[in-house]
Amino acid sequence: MNKNAIKNFAISARVTLIQAVTQKAFEYEVTADGKNDPSQESVNGKLLTAAERSQRAQLIARIQAKGFAQTMEEAAYTWFNRFIALRFMEVNNYLPSHIRIFSDESGEFKPEVLTDAVNLEIDGLDKALVLELLENQENERLYQYIIITQCNALNEGLPEMFERIGGWTELLFPKNLLREDSVIAHMVEDIPEADWQDQVQIIGWLYQYYNTEPKDKVFANLKKNVKISAADIPAATQLFTPDWIVRYMVENSLGRLWLEGHPNAELRGGWKYYLDEAKQEPDVEAQLAKLREEYKTIKPEEIKVIDPCMGSGHILVYAFDVLMQIYTSAGWDQREAAQSILKNNLFGLDIDDRAAQLAYFAVMMKARQ
């Protein structure tokens, strides 16, 4: 995995997207120090549609509640999340339409959804509008419409990742995505496609690197005796757990729980960081033996795994792998096991809703795989 490419893209994407959504807000006469009148019916000499008036009013209300900078940050990250999720799904052929959003089959930045727009099948897509936009050669507007429609269609299967778009975030959809220097172009061209293939941990690395500058700013402020605000806590505390630590933790907790009641040399053989039990005093050994007898009755679907600071879900994703091995060793079919793992086994918490959204997506993509 090319982590330098991932880091460089994520850091630059944050800056570019914040600038893009701020520019869109400006075009609707919404600024950091402006009047921001929600009752306006026109902006810059252009009459607003009813939908635009509603979206603009929502945006202004959001700014009044959270501040301008925080709202722009949220909008930028929302689109970043959706773009990387769509990219992961298209590379792994998980999109229901099986037509790529950002690239073509050769991996070039040539969106298949535009070249094959006439035959595109996405729930909620207005074919008449697609044909009208094609005829008028409004490619940018067509591309925006297709991406938003695809995100909304994915809401049914992945509601926590793809919240329905129609409010203020749609108003701040970034412009010029079809340019050769756009965020999407860099995502496609700068990060090798192999890094997206069946490697859901790329989502975690993108999350960590996206927060590089906010994290550095928080610690620079601490040196100036500026206290960490509630909004800054996620950036200040997030840290992507290295793979070997994740494996060590999961294999010696979840793995040990299962093996102590269900000895299986073949299962254990694939766990690189699993450690044998240290020799104990006789009375301790007796207590452990009693526990192992109890563990023999445990069924895979009865195990609960919780990560109370899950970040982007790296530990949960590996726990999914180990649980799948446990289920199949107990005779379960993989498809049924995947559904049971999602329903019964995995739980997570995080103070950062954006991270929780990515953890949810990562686990769901593991199940999809």
Short mmCIF file of C-alpha atoms in Angstrom, two decimals:
data_model
loop_
_atom_site.label_atom_id
_atom_site.label_comp_id
_atom_site.label_asym_id
_atom_site.label_seq_id
_atom_site.Cartn_x
_atom_site.Cartn_y
_atom_site.Cartn_z
CA MET A 1 0.00 0.00 0.00
CA ASN A 2 1.41 3.38 -1.05
CA LYS A 3 0.88 5.32 2.18
CA ASN A 4 2.73 8.40 0.94
CA ALA A 5 0.28 8.72 -1.95
CA ILE A 6 -2.66 8.16 0.38
CA LYS A 7 -1.36 10.75 2.85
CA ASN A 8 -0.62 13.39 0.20
CA PHE A 9 -4.04 12.93 -1.37
CA ALA A 10 -5.97 13.08 1.91
CA ILE A 11 -4.19 16.22 3.15
CA SER A 12 -4.63 18.08 -0.14
CA ALA A 13 -8.23 16.83 -0.56
CA ARG A 14 -9.24 18.41 2.74
CA VAL A 15 -7.88 21.81 1.74
CA THR A 16 -9.36 21.61 -1.77
CA LEU A 17 -12.80 20.49 -0.58
CA ILE A 18 -13.03 23.17 2.13
CA GLN A 19 -12.20 25.78 -0.52
CA ALA A 20 -14.75 24.26 -2.90
CA VAL A 21 -17.66 24.20 -0.45
CA THR A 22 -16.76 27.69 0.81
CA GLN A 23 -16.89 28.95 -2.78
CA LYS A 24 -20.29 27.33 -3.30
CA ALA A 25 -21.57 29.01 -0.13
CA PHE A 26 -20.25 32.36 -1.40
CA GLU A 27 -22.10 31.88 -4.69
CA TYR A 28 -25.31 31.68 -2.64
CA GLU A 29 -24.31 34.83 -0.70
CA VAL A 30 -23.50 32.91 2.45
CA THR A 31 -20.20 33.96 4.01
CA ALA A 32 -18.38 33.94 7.35
CA ASP A 33 -19.15 37.59 8.10
CA GLY A 34 -22.08 38.30 5.78
CA LYS A 35 -25.72 39.14 6.46
CA ASN A 36 -26.77 35.55 5.56
CA ASP A 37 -30.46 36.35 5.26
CA PRO A 38 -32.41 33.04 4.99
CA SER A 39 -35.44 34.79 3.44
CA GLN A 40 -33.62 35.90 0.28
CA GLU A 41 -35.32 34.80 -2.93
CA SER A 42 -32.43 35.60 -5.27
CA VAL A 43 -28.62 35.63 -5.09
CA ASN A 44 -26.20 37.43 -7.38
CA GLY A 45 -29.11 38.38 -9.63
CA LYS A 46 -30.34 34.79 -9.96
CA LEU A 47 -33.79 33.73 -8.74
CA LEU A 48 -33.59 30.74 -6.42
CA THR A 49 -35.77 27.68 -6.86
CA ALA A 50 -37.93 26.54 -3.95
CA ALA A 51 -35.45 23.70 -3.28
CA GLU A 52 -32.49 26.10 -3.28
CA ARG A 53 -34.24 28.50 -0.89
CA SER A 54 -34.91 25.62 1.51
CA GLN A 55 -31.34 24.30 1.25
CA ARG A 56 -29.87 27.79 1.72
CA ALA A 57 -32.02 28.38 4.81
CA GLN A 58 -30.84 25.02 6.23
CA LEU A 59 -27.23 26.01 5.58
CA ILE A 60 -27.63 29.35 7.35
CA ALA A 61 -29.30 27.66 10.33
CA ARG A 62 -26.40 25.21 10.50
CA ILE A 63 -23.88 28.06 10.46
CA GLN A 64 -25.75 29.90 13.21
CA ALA A 65 -25.65 26.74 15.34
CA LYS A 66 -22.09 25.56 14.67
CA GLY A 67 -20.21 28.47 13.12
CA PHE A 68 -19.11 29.05 9.54
CA ALA A 69 -15.72 27.31 9.64
CA GLN A 70 -17.09 24.21 11.39
CA THR A 71 -19.96 23.95 8.90
CA MET A 72 -17.58 24.17 5.93
CA GLU A 73 -15.38 21.53 7.55
CA GLU A 74 -18.39 19.23 7.98
CA ALA A 75 -19.53 19.72 4.39
CA ALA A 76 -16.04 19.02 3.03
CA TYR A 77 -15.67 15.87 5.12
CA THR A 78 -19.14 14.65 4.16
CA TRP A 79 -18.22 14.76 0.48
CA PHE A 80 -14.78 13.28 1.18
CA ASN A 81 -16.43 10.32 2.95
CA ARG A 82 -18.86 9.74 0.10
CA PHE A 83 -16.19 10.01 -2.59
CA ILE A 84 -13.82 7.51 -0.96
CA ALA A 85 -16.71 5.13 -0.23
CA LEU A 86 -17.87 5.25 -3.85
CA ARG A 87 -14.29 4.76 -5.04
CA PHE A 88 -13.85 1.68 -2.85
CA MET A 89 -17.13 0.24 -4.08
CA GLU A 90 -16.45 0.86 -7.76
CA VAL A 91 -12.97 -0.68 -7.69
CA ASN A 92 -14.30 -3.79 -5.95
CA ASN A 93 -17.36 -3.94 -8.22
CA TYR A 94 -19.77 -3.53 -5.31
CA LEU A 95 -21.95 -0.84 -6.92
CA PRO A 96 -25.39 -2.24 -7.81
CA SER A 97 -25.18 -0.81 -11.34
CA HIS A 98 -21.65 -2.27 -11.81
CA ILE A 99 -20.84 0.92 -13.74
CA ARG A 100 -17.93 2.96 -12.42
CA ILE A 101 -18.55 6.45 -11.03
CA PHE A 102 -15.04 7.92 -11.28
CA SER A 103 -13.06 5.84 -13.75
CA ASP A 104 -13.24 3.41 -16.62
CA GLU A 105 -12.29 -0.28 -16.67
CA SER A 106 -8.67 0.57 -17.46
CA GLY A 107 -8.49 2.72 -14.33
CA GLU A 108 -8.31 6.05 -16.16
CA PHE A 109 -10.15 9.13 -14.91
CA LYS A 110 -12.98 8.74 -17.42
CA PRO A 111 -16.25 8.19 -15.53
CA GLU A 112 -18.17 5.30 -17.06
CA VAL A 113 -21.42 6.77 -15.75
CA LEU A 114 -21.01 9.62 -18.25
CA THR A 115 -19.89 7.58 -21.25
CA ASP A 116 -22.72 5.10 -20.61
CA ALA A 117 -25.28 7.53 -19.13
CA VAL A 118 -28.01 6.51 -21.59
CA ASN A 119 -27.99 2.92 -20.29
CA LEU A 120 -27.44 3.78 -16.63
CA GLU A 121 -29.72 1.98 -14.16
CA ILE A 122 -29.79 3.60 -10.71
CA ASP A 123 -32.83 3.65 -8.43
CA GLY A 124 -34.43 7.09 -8.59
CA LEU A 125 -32.65 8.18 -11.78
CA ASP A 126 -34.78 10.39 -14.05
CA LYS A 127 -33.94 9.10 -17.53
CA ALA A 128 -35.68 12.06 -19.19
CA LEU A 129 -33.50 14.51 -17.23
CA VAL A 130 -30.38 12.52 -18.12
CA LEU A 131 -31.23 12.71 -21.83
CA GLU A 132 -32.00 16.43 -21.55
CA LEU A 133 -28.66 17.17 -19.86
CA LEU A 134 -26.82 15.03 -22.42
CA GLU A 135 -28.51 16.84 -25.28
CA ASN A 136 -27.61 20.22 -23.81
CA GLN A 137 -24.05 19.00 -23.12
CA GLU A 138 -24.35 19.96 -19.45
CA ASN A 139 -21.81 17.37 -18.35
CA GLU A 140 -20.98 18.89 -14.99
CA ARG A 141 -24.61 19.20 -13.96
CA LEU A 142 -25.27 15.66 -15.23
CA TYR A 143 -22.31 14.32 -13.25
CA GLN A 144 -23.53 16.01 -10.07
CA TYR A 145 -27.02 14.61 -10.59
CA ILE A 146 -25.71 11.06 -11.14
CA ILE A 147 -23.43 11.13 -8.06
CA ILE A 148 -26.19 12.47 -5.79
CA THR A 149 -28.70 9.96 -7.19
CA GLN A 150 -26.22 7.11 -6.66
CA CYS A 151 -25.56 8.20 -3.05
CA ASN A 152 -29.30 8.35 -2.36
CA ALA A 153 -29.84 4.94 -3.95
CA LEU A 154 -27.18 3.46 -1.66
CA ASN A 155 -29.03 4.82 1.38
CA GLU A 156 -31.28 1.73 1.43
CA GLY A 157 -28.42 -0.72 1.87
CA LEU A 158 -25.93 1.53 3.71
CA PRO A 159 -28.05 4.11 5.56
CA GLU A 160 -25.36 5.11 8.08
CA MET A 161 -22.85 5.91 5.32
CA PHE A 162 -25.08 7.37 2.64
CA GLU A 163 -27.58 9.61 4.39
CA ARG A 164 -30.13 10.90 1.91
CA ILE A 165 -28.89 14.08 0.21
CA GLY A 166 -31.26 16.94 -0.43
CA GLY A 167 -30.45 19.57 2.17
CA TRP A 168 -27.59 21.96 2.71
CA THR A 169 -24.88 19.43 1.79
CA GLU A 170 -26.32 19.15 -1.72
CA LEU A 171 -26.18 22.94 -2.04
CA LEU A 172 -22.44 22.72 -1.30
CA PHE A 173 -21.68 20.01 -3.85
CA PRO A 174 -18.13 20.78 -5.14
CA LYS A 175 -17.87 22.21 -8.65
CA ASN A 176 -15.50 21.30 -11.50
CA LEU A 177 -15.12 17.64 -10.54
CA LEU A 178 -14.49 16.70 -14.17
CA ARG A 179 -11.37 18.85 -14.41
CA GLU A 180 -8.03 17.05 -14.65
CA ASP A 181 -6.89 18.67 -11.37
CA SER A 182 -10.05 17.93 -9.37
CA VAL A 183 -10.16 16.03 -6.09
CA ILE A 184 -11.67 13.03 -7.87
CA ALA A 185 -9.03 13.08 -10.60
CA HIS A 186 -6.28 13.01 -7.98
CA MET A 187 -8.04 10.23 -6.05
CA VAL A 188 -8.15 8.08 -9.18
CA GLU A 189 -4.71 8.90 -10.53
CA ASP A 190 -2.57 9.35 -7.40
CA ILE A 191 -3.60 6.28 -5.36
CA PRO A 192 -2.87 2.96 -7.11
CA GLU A 193 -6.04 1.03 -7.82
CA ALA A 194 -4.52 -2.05 -6.18
CA ASP A 195 -4.58 -0.17 -2.86
CA TRP A 196 -8.41 -0.16 -3.00
CA GLN A 197 -8.85 -3.81 -3.92
CA ASP A 198 -10.11 -5.88 -0.96
CA GLN A 199 -8.12 -3.66 1.41
CA VAL A 200 -10.73 -1.91 3.48
CA GLN A 201 -8.03 -0.59 5.84
CA ILE A 202 -7.35 2.12 3.24
CA ILE A 203 -10.45 3.84 4.64
CA GLY A 204 -8.75 4.10 8.04
CA TRP A 205 -5.54 5.50 6.62
CA LEU A 206 -7.46 8.09 4.60
CA TYR A 207 -9.33 9.11 7.75
CA GLN A 208 -6.12 9.52 9.77
CA TYR A 209 -4.26 11.44 7.08
CA TYR A 210 -7.25 13.69 6.34
CA ASN A 211 -7.01 14.88 9.97
CA THR A 212 -3.24 15.55 9.86
CA GLU A 213 -3.45 19.34 9.70
CA PRO A 214 -6.25 19.72 12.30
CA LYS A 215 -4.30 17.47 14.67
CA ASP A 216 -1.08 19.43 14.18
CA LYS A 217 -2.98 22.67 14.78
CA VAL A 218 -4.47 21.40 18.06
CA PHE A 219 -1.06 20.44 19.45
CA ALA A 220 0.51 23.69 18.26
CA ASN A 221 -2.24 25.55 20.13
CA LEU A 222 -1.63 23.47 23.26
CA LYS A 223 1.94 24.79 23.33
CA LYS A 224 0.40 28.29 23.39
CA ASN A 225 -1.85 27.23 26.32
CA VAL A 226 -4.95 27.16 24.11
CA LYS A 227 -7.31 24.53 25.51
CA ILE A 228 -8.69 21.76 23.33
CA SER A 229 -12.33 22.43 22.44
CA ALA A 230 -14.98 19.72 22.19
CA ALA A 231 -14.87 19.98 18.39
CA ASP A 232 -11.09 19.39 18.42
CA ILE A 233 -11.08 16.25 20.58
CA PRO A 234 -11.48 13.77 17.66
CA ALA A 235 -8.57 15.25 15.71
CA ALA A 236 -6.40 15.41 18.83
CA THR A 237 -7.00 11.84 19.95
CA GLN A 238 -7.35 9.80 16.77
CA LEU A 239 -4.58 7.35 15.93
CA PHE A 240 -4.69 4.52 13.43
CA THR A 241 -3.71 1.29 15.21
CA PRO A 242 -1.00 -0.60 13.28
CA ASP A 243 -2.03 -3.94 11.82
CA TRP A 244 0.22 -6.09 14.01
CA ILE A 245 -1.20 -4.54 17.20
CA VAL A 246 -4.74 -5.09 15.98
CA ARG A 247 -4.00 -8.75 15.25
CA TYR A 248 -2.25 -9.24 18.61
CA MET A 249 -5.21 -7.76 20.50
CA VAL A 250 -7.93 -9.66 18.65
CA GLU A 251 -6.16 -13.02 18.51
CA ASN A 252 -5.38 -12.97 22.23
CA SER A 253 -8.86 -11.91 23.33
CA LEU A 254 -11.53 -13.12 20.92
CA GLY A 255 -9.30 -15.88 19.57
CA ARG A 256 -8.29 -17.08 23.02
CA LEU A 257 -11.91 -17.07 24.27
CA TRP A 258 -12.91 -19.43 21.47
CA LEU A 259 -9.87 -21.72 21.50
CA GLU A 260 -9.99 -22.27 25.25
CA GLY A 261 -13.36 -23.91 24.84
CA HIS A 262 -12.89 -25.26 21.31
CA PRO A 263 -9.25 -26.30 20.76
CA ASN A 264 -8.43 -26.16 17.06
CA ALA A 265 -4.80 -26.32 15.93
CA GLU A 266 -5.71 -25.45 12.33
CA LEU A 267 -7.58 -22.31 13.37
CA ARG A 268 -4.79 -21.19 15.66
CA GLY A 269 -2.18 -21.85 13.00
CA GLY A 270 -3.31 -18.83 10.99
CA TRP A 271 -2.99 -16.44 13.92
CA LYS A 272 0.51 -15.06 13.76
CA TYR A 273 0.41 -13.16 17.06
CA TYR A 274 -1.43 -15.67 19.22
CA LEU A 275 0.53 -16.47 22.40
CA ASP A 276 0.44 -19.70 24.38
CA GLU A 277 -0.82 -19.48 27.94
CA ALA A 278 2.03 -18.96 30.43
CA LYS A 279 2.56 -21.65 33.06
CA GLN A 280 0.47 -20.89 36.14
CA GLU A 281 0.33 -21.95 39.78
CA PRO A 282 -1.79 -25.10 40.43
CA ASP A 283 -4.70 -23.19 41.97
CA VAL A 284 -4.77 -20.75 39.02
CA GLU A 285 -4.63 -23.67 36.59
CA ALA A 286 -7.64 -25.19 38.34
CA GLN A 287 -9.60 -21.97 37.96
CA LEU A 288 -8.65 -21.71 34.27
CA ALA A 289 -9.72 -25.31 33.68
CA LYS A 290 -13.12 -24.48 35.18
CA LEU A 291 -13.47 -21.49 32.88
CA ARG A 292 -12.54 -23.57 29.82
CA GLU A 293 -15.32 -26.01 30.67
CA GLU A 294 -17.77 -23.09 30.63
CA TYR A 295 -16.35 -21.80 27.33
CA LYS A 296 -17.15 -25.14 25.66
CA THR A 297 -20.83 -24.21 25.62
CA ILE A 298 -20.32 -20.85 23.90
CA LYS A 299 -21.78 -20.59 20.39
CA PRO A 300 -20.31 -18.19 17.80
CA GLU A 301 -23.45 -16.03 17.72
CA GLU A 302 -23.25 -15.52 21.51
CA ILE A 303 -19.89 -13.75 21.47
CA LYS A 304 -19.92 -9.95 21.88
CA VAL A 305 -16.96 -7.89 20.69
CA ILE A 306 -16.92 -4.17 21.47
CA ASP A 307 -14.34 -1.54 20.61
CA PRO A 308 -15.16 1.49 22.81
CA CYS A 309 -12.92 3.85 20.78
CA MET A 310 -13.28 2.27 17.35
CA GLY A 311 -12.06 5.11 15.14
CA SER A 312 -12.45 3.97 11.56
CA GLY A 313 -13.02 0.35 12.59
CA HIS A 314 -9.65 -1.36 12.05
CA ILE A 315 -10.03 -3.63 15.09
CA LEU A 316 -13.64 -4.47 14.23
CA VAL A 317 -12.66 -5.37 10.67
CA TYR A 318 -10.05 -7.88 11.87
CA ALA A 319 -12.47 -9.17 14.51
CA PHE A 320 -14.84 -9.84 11.60
CA ASP A 321 -12.14 -11.99 9.96
CA VAL A 322 -11.51 -13.98 13.14
CA LEU A 323 -15.23 -14.38 13.78
CA MET A 324 -15.67 -15.69 10.24
CA GLN A 325 -12.99 -18.29 10.91
CA ILE A 326 -14.72 -19.23 14.18
CA TYR A 327 -18.13 -19.53 12.50
CA THR A 328 -16.87 -21.65 9.59
CA SER A 329 -14.92 -23.92 11.98
CA ALA A 330 -18.26 -24.45 13.74
CA GLY A 331 -19.88 -25.50 10.45
CA TRP A 332 -21.58 -22.26 9.39
CA ASP A 333 -22.06 -21.18 5.77
CA GLN A 334 -20.09 -17.99 5.02
CA ARG A 335 -23.08 -15.96 3.82
CA GLU A 336 -25.12 -16.83 6.92
CA ALA A 337 -22.08 -16.23 9.12
CA ALA A 338 -21.55 -12.74 7.66
CA GLN A 339 -25.15 -11.80 8.41
CA SER A 340 -24.93 -13.18 11.95
CA ILE A 341 -21.68 -11.33 12.66
CA LEU A 342 -23.28 -8.02 11.69
CA LYS A 343 -26.39 -8.75 13.73
CA ASN A 344 -24.96 -10.39 16.84
CA ASN A 345 -21.24 -9.97 17.36
CA LEU A 346 -19.74 -6.56 16.59
CA PHE A 347 -20.28 -3.32 18.53
CA GLY A 348 -18.40 -0.04 18.55
CA LEU A 349 -18.37 3.47 19.98
CA ASP A 350 -16.59 6.69 19.06
CA ILE A 351 -16.87 10.37 19.93
CA ASP A 352 -16.32 11.28 16.27
CA ASP A 353 -19.44 10.64 14.17
CA ARG A 354 -17.38 10.87 10.98
CA ALA A 355 -15.08 8.09 12.15
CA ALA A 356 -18.05 5.99 13.26
CA GLN A 357 -19.53 6.39 9.79
CA LEU A 358 -16.35 5.03 8.22
CA ALA A 359 -16.14 2.15 10.73
CA TYR A 360 -19.69 1.19 9.80
CA PHE A 361 -18.78 1.32 6.12
CA ALA A 362 -15.60 -0.72 6.62
CA VAL A 363 -17.43 -3.50 8.48
CA MET A 364 -20.26 -3.55 5.91
CA MET A 365 -17.74 -3.80 3.06
CA LYS A 366 -16.06 -6.69 4.87
CA ALA A 367 -19.42 -8.43 5.00
CA ARG A 368 -20.02 -7.62 1.33
CA GLN A 369 -16.67 -9.17 0.46
#
